[in-house]
Amino acid sequence: MEQFAIVPGGDPVGRYFGTTVSPGQITPMVQWGTSYAISTEVVQLRYDGKARAAGNIYSGLRIINVCFWYSRGGTNVSSEKCSSARLSGTTWSAGPEVTHSVWDSLNPGAEQTVFNIRTTRIDPGVT
């Protein structure tokens, strides 16, 4: 799991899990795209999150599930939203982009909002 503290008025937070190829590894003939989970602040009032599991290979493992949720002060303030890549026969395809928005706290003394990411990764040879 990864966590990103959101700074009011700051840049988007999260991670892109782009396809990586090790030296000597055969590049896939099909490009799955990039898996990601990103949160963007809207006018210091709302956070818009989005995620997609592309089934691509990142750091030697295939990303088949990407989930995100928001928390504040150690308590979840949103439900978990997940995208899952799909296996059809022997071919992986990207899952749909999932989105979710949460309102920021209007309390100036509130704990910092955190963007949480969880991924599921498997051996790229699994079909």
Coordinates of N, CA and C in Angstrom, one line a residue:
M1 N 0.8 -1.2 0.0 CA 0.0 0.0 0.0 C 0.9 1.2 0.0
E2 N 0.5 2.3 -0.7 CA 1.2 3.5 -0.7 C 0.2 4.6 -0.3
Q3 N 0.8 5.6 0.4 CA 0.0 6.7 0.9 C 0.6 8.1 0.5
F4 N -0.2 9.0 0.1 CA 0.2 10.3 -0.4 C -0.6 11.4 0.4
A5 N 0.1 12.2 1.2 CA -0.5 13.3 1.9 C -0.9 14.3 0.9
I6 N -2.1 14.9 1.0 CA -2.5 15.9 0.0 C -2.3 17.3 0.7
V7 N -1.6 18.1 0.0 CA -1.3 19.4 0.4 C -2.3 20.4 -0.2
P8 N -3.1 21.1 0.6 CA -4.0 22.0 0.0 C -3.4 23.0 -1.0
G9 N -4.0 23.1 -2.2 CA -3.4 24.0 -3.2 C -2.2 23.4 -3.9
G10 N -1.9 22.1 -3.6 CA -0.7 21.4 -4.2 C -1.1 20.7 -5.5
D11 N 0.0 20.1 -6.0 CA -0.1 19.4 -7.3 C -0.9 18.0 -7.1
P12 N -1.3 17.4 -8.2 CA -1.9 16.1 -8.1 C -1.0 15.1 -7.4
V13 N -1.5 14.1 -6.7 CA -0.7 13.1 -6.1 C -1.1 11.7 -6.6
G14 N -0.3 10.7 -6.4 CA -0.6 9.4 -6.8 C 0.6 8.8 -7.5
R15 N 0.3 7.8 -8.4 CA 1.4 7.1 -9.1 C 0.9 6.6 -10.4
Y16 N 1.8 6.7 -11.4 CA 1.6 6.0 -12.7 C 2.6 4.8 -12.6
F17 N 2.0 3.6 -13.0 CA 2.8 2.4 -13.1 C 3.0 2.0 -14.6
G18 N 3.9 2.7 -15.2 CA 4.2 2.5 -16.6 C 4.9 1.2 -16.9
T19 N 4.7 0.7 -18.1 CA 5.3 -0.6 -18.5 C 6.8 -0.4 -18.4
T20 N 7.4 -1.4 -17.7 CA 8.9 -1.4 -17.7 C 9.4 -2.7 -18.3
V21 N 10.5 -2.7 -19.0 CA 11.1 -3.9 -19.6 C 12.5 -4.0 -19.1
S22 N 12.8 -5.2 -18.6 CA 14.2 -5.5 -18.1 C 15.1 -5.8 -19.3
P23 N 16.4 -5.5 -19.1 CA 17.3 -5.8 -20.2 C 17.2 -7.3 -20.6
G24 N 17.1 -7.6 -21.9 CA 17.0 -9.0 -22.4 C 15.5 -9.5 -22.4
Q25 N 14.6 -8.7 -21.8 CA 13.2 -9.2 -21.8 C 12.6 -8.8 -23.1
I26 N 11.7 -9.7 -23.6 CA 11.0 -9.4 -24.8 C 9.9 -8.4 -24.6
T27 N 9.8 -7.4 -25.4 CA 8.8 -6.4 -25.3 C 7.5 -7.0 -25.7
P28 N 6.4 -6.8 -25.0 CA 5.1 -7.4 -25.4 C 4.7 -6.8 -26.8
M29 N 4.1 -7.7 -27.5 CA 3.6 -7.3 -28.8 C 2.3 -6.4 -28.7
V30 N 1.6 -6.5 -27.6 CA 0.4 -5.7 -27.4 C 0.8 -4.7 -26.3
Q31 N 0.4 -3.5 -26.5 CA 0.7 -2.4 -25.5 C -0.6 -2.3 -24.7
W32 N -0.5 -2.6 -23.4 CA -1.7 -2.5 -22.5 C -1.9 -1.1 -22.1
G33 N -0.9 -0.2 -22.0 CA -1.1 1.1 -21.5 C -0.5 1.2 -20.1
T34 N -0.9 2.2 -19.4 CA -0.3 2.4 -18.1 C -1.4 2.3 -17.0
S35 N -1.0 1.6 -15.9 CA -1.9 1.6 -14.7 C -1.6 2.8 -13.9
Y36 N -2.6 3.3 -13.2 CA -2.4 4.5 -12.4 C -3.5 4.7 -11.3
A37 N -3.2 5.5 -10.4 CA -4.1 6.0 -9.4 C -3.7 7.4 -9.1
I38 N -4.5 8.4 -9.4 CA -4.1 9.8 -9.3 C -5.3 10.6 -8.6
S39 N -4.9 11.5 -7.7 CA -5.9 12.4 -7.1 C -5.6 13.8 -7.4
T40 N -6.6 14.6 -7.8 CA -6.5 16.0 -8.1 C -7.4 16.8 -7.2
E41 N -6.9 17.9 -6.7 CA -7.7 18.8 -5.9 C -8.4 19.8 -6.8
V42 N -9.7 20.0 -6.4 CA -10.5 21.0 -7.2 C -10.9 22.1 -6.2
V43 N -10.4 23.3 -6.5 CA -10.7 24.6 -5.8 C -10.6 24.4 -4.3
Q44 N -9.7 23.6 -3.8 CA -9.5 23.4 -2.3 C -10.7 23.0 -1.6
L45 N -11.7 22.4 -2.3 CA -12.9 21.9 -1.7 C -13.2 20.4 -1.9
R46 N -12.6 19.9 -3.0 CA -13.0 18.5 -3.3 C -11.7 17.8 -3.9
Y47 N -11.7 16.5 -3.7 CA -10.6 15.7 -4.3 C -11.2 14.7 -5.3
D48 N -10.7 14.7 -6.5 CA -11.2 13.8 -7.5 C -10.1 12.8 -7.8
G49 N -10.5 11.5 -7.5 CA -9.5 10.4 -7.7 C -9.9 9.6 -8.9
K50 N -8.9 9.0 -9.6 CA -9.2 8.1 -10.7 C -8.1 7.0 -10.7
A51 N -8.5 5.8 -11.2 CA -7.6 4.7 -11.2 C -7.9 3.8 -12.4
R52 N -6.9 3.1 -12.8 CA -7.1 2.1 -13.9 C -6.0 1.0 -13.8
A53 N -6.4 -0.2 -13.9 CA -5.5 -1.4 -13.9 C -5.4 -1.8 -15.4
A54 N -4.2 -1.6 -16.0 CA -4.1 -1.8 -17.4 C -3.6 -3.3 -17.8
G55 N -3.2 -4.0 -16.7 CA -2.7 -5.4 -17.0 C -1.3 -5.3 -17.6
N56 N -0.7 -4.2 -17.5 CA 0.7 -4.0 -18.0 C 1.7 -4.6 -17.0
I57 N 3.0 -4.7 -17.4 CA 4.0 -5.2 -16.6 C 4.8 -4.0 -16.1
Y58 N 4.9 -4.0 -14.7 CA 5.6 -2.9 -14.0 C 6.6 -3.6 -13.0
S59 N 7.9 -3.2 -13.2 CA 8.9 -3.8 -12.3 C 8.8 -5.3 -12.2
G60 N 8.6 -6.0 -13.4 CA 8.6 -7.4 -13.5 C 7.3 -8.1 -13.1
L61 N 6.3 -7.4 -12.7 CA 5.0 -8.0 -12.3 C 3.8 -7.3 -13.1
R62 N 2.8 -8.2 -13.4 CA 1.6 -7.6 -14.1 C 0.7 -7.0 -13.1
I63 N 0.3 -5.8 -13.3 CA -0.7 -5.1 -12.5 C -2.1 -5.4 -12.9
I64 N -2.8 -6.2 -12.1 CA -4.2 -6.6 -12.4 C -5.3 -5.9 -11.6
N65 N -4.9 -5.2 -10.6 CA -5.9 -4.5 -9.8 C -5.3 -3.2 -9.2
V66 N -6.0 -2.1 -9.3 CA -5.6 -0.9 -8.7 C -6.8 -0.3 -7.9
C67 N -6.6 0.0 -6.6 CA -7.7 0.5 -5.8 C -7.2 1.8 -5.1
F68 N -8.1 2.7 -4.8 CA -7.8 3.9 -4.0 C -8.9 4.2 -3.1
W69 N -8.6 5.0 -2.1 CA -9.5 5.5 -1.1 C -8.9 6.7 -0.4
Y70 N -9.7 7.5 0.2 CA -9.2 8.7 1.0 C -9.4 8.4 2.5
S71 N -8.5 9.0 3.3 CA -8.6 8.9 4.7 C -8.1 10.2 5.3
R72 N -8.5 10.4 6.6 CA -8.2 11.6 7.3 C -8.1 11.2 8.8
G73 N -6.9 11.5 9.3 CA -6.7 11.2 10.7 C -6.8 9.7 11.0
G74 N -6.4 8.9 10.0 CA -6.4 7.4 10.2 C -7.8 6.8 10.0
T75 N -8.8 7.6 9.6 CA -10.2 7.1 9.4 C -10.5 7.3 7.9
N76 N -11.0 6.2 7.3 CA -11.4 6.3 5.9 C -12.6 7.3 5.8
V77 N -12.5 8.2 4.8 CA -13.6 9.2 4.5 C -14.2 8.9 3.2
S78 N -13.8 7.8 2.5 CA -14.5 7.3 1.3 C -14.4 5.8 1.2
S79 N -15.2 5.3 0.4 CA -15.2 3.9 0.1 C -14.0 3.6 -0.9
E80 N -13.6 2.3 -1.0 CA -12.5 1.9 -1.8 C -13.1 1.8 -3.2
K81 N -12.4 2.3 -4.2 CA -12.8 2.1 -5.6 C -11.7 1.4 -6.4
C82 N -12.0 0.4 -7.2 CA -11.0 -0.5 -7.8 C -11.3 -0.7 -9.3
S83 N -10.2 -0.8 -10.0 CA -10.3 -1.2 -11.4 C -9.5 -2.5 -11.5
S84 N -10.0 -3.4 -12.3 CA -9.4 -4.7 -12.5 C -9.2 -5.0 -13.9
A85 N -7.9 -5.4 -14.3 CA -7.7 -5.9 -15.7 C -8.4 -7.2 -15.8
R86 N -8.7 -7.6 -17.1 CA -9.4 -8.8 -17.4 C -8.6 -9.8 -18.2
L87 N -8.7 -11.0 -17.9 CA -8.1 -12.1 -18.7 C -9.1 -12.8 -19.5
S88 N -8.9 -12.8 -20.8 CA -9.8 -13.5 -21.7 C -9.0 -14.5 -22.5
G89 N -9.1 -15.7 -22.2 CA -8.3 -16.8 -22.8 C -6.8 -16.6 -22.3
T90 N -6.0 -16.1 -23.2 CA -4.6 -15.9 -22.8 C -4.2 -14.4 -23.0
T91 N -5.2 -13.5 -23.2 CA -4.9 -12.1 -23.4 C -5.5 -11.3 -22.3
W92 N -4.6 -10.4 -21.8 CA -5.1 -9.4 -20.8 C -5.6 -8.1 -21.4
S93 N -6.6 -7.6 -20.9 CA -7.1 -6.3 -21.3 C -7.3 -5.3 -20.1
A94 N -7.1 -4.1 -20.4 CA -7.2 -3.1 -19.3 C -8.6 -3.0 -18.7
G95 N -8.7 -2.8 -17.4 CA -10.0 -2.5 -16.8 C -10.5 -1.1 -17.1
P96 N -11.7 -0.8 -16.7 CA -12.2 0.5 -16.9 C -11.6 1.5 -15.9
E97 N -11.6 2.8 -16.3 CA -11.1 3.8 -15.3 C -12.3 4.0 -14.3
V98 N -11.9 3.9 -13.0 CA -12.9 4.2 -12.0 C -12.6 5.6 -11.4
T99 N -13.7 6.3 -10.9 CA -13.5 7.6 -10.4 C -14.3 7.7 -9.1
H100 N -13.9 8.6 -8.3 CA -14.6 8.9 -7.0 C -14.2 10.3 -6.5
S101 N -15.1 11.0 -6.0 CA -14.8 12.3 -5.4 C -15.2 12.4 -3.9
V102 N -14.4 13.1 -3.2 CA -14.7 13.4 -1.8 C -14.5 14.9 -1.5
W103 N -15.4 15.4 -0.5 CA -15.2 16.7 -0.1 C -14.2 16.9 0.9
D104 N -13.4 17.9 0.9 CA -12.5 18.2 1.9 C -13.2 18.7 3.2
S105 N -12.5 18.6 4.3 CA -13.1 19.1 5.5 C -13.1 20.6 5.5
L106 N -14.2 21.3 6.0 CA -14.2 22.7 6.1 C -13.6 23.2 7.5
N107 N -13.3 22.2 8.3 CA -12.6 22.5 9.6 C -11.2 22.8 9.4
P108 N -10.7 24.1 9.7 CA -9.3 24.4 9.4 C -8.3 23.6 10.3
G109 N -8.8 23.0 11.4 CA -8.0 22.2 12.3 C -8.1 20.7 12.0
A110 N -8.7 20.3 10.9 CA -8.9 18.9 10.5 C -7.5 18.3 10.1
E111 N -7.4 17.0 10.4 CA -6.3 16.2 9.9 C -6.1 16.3 8.4
Q112 N -4.9 16.1 8.0 CA -4.6 16.2 6.5 C -5.2 15.0 5.8
T113 N -5.8 15.2 4.7 CA -6.4 14.1 3.9 C -5.2 13.4 3.2
V114 N -5.4 12.0 3.2 CA -4.4 11.1 2.6 C -5.1 10.3 1.4
F115 N -4.3 10.2 0.3 CA -4.8 9.4 -0.8 C -4.1 8.1 -0.7
N116 N -4.8 7.0 -0.6 CA -4.3 5.6 -0.4 C -4.4 4.8 -1.7
I117 N -3.4 4.1 -2.0 CA -3.4 3.2 -3.2 C -3.0 1.8 -2.8
R118 N -3.7 0.8 -3.4 CA -3.3 -0.6 -3.2 C -3.4 -1.2 -4.6
T119 N -2.3 -2.0 -4.9 CA -2.3 -2.7 -6.2 C -2.1 -4.2 -5.9
T120 N -2.6 -5.0 -6.9 CA -2.4 -6.4 -6.9 C -1.6 -6.7 -8.1
R121 N -0.5 -7.4 -7.9 CA 0.5 -7.7 -9.0 C 0.8 -9.2 -9.0
I122 N 0.9 -9.8 -10.2 CA 1.1 -11.2 -10.3 C 2.3 -11.4 -11.3
D123 N 2.7 -12.7 -11.3 CA 3.8 -13.1 -12.3 C 3.2 -12.8 -13.7
P124 N 4.0 -12.2 -14.6 CA 3.5 -11.9 -15.9 C 3.2 -13.1 -16.8
G125 N 3.7 -14.3 -16.4 CA 3.5 -15.5 -17.2 C 2.1 -16.1 -16.8
V126 N 1.4 -15.7 -15.8 CA 0.1 -16.3 -15.5 C -0.9 -15.9 -16.5
T127 N -1.6 -16.9 -17.0 CA -2.7 -16.6 -18.0 C -3.8 -17.5 -17.7

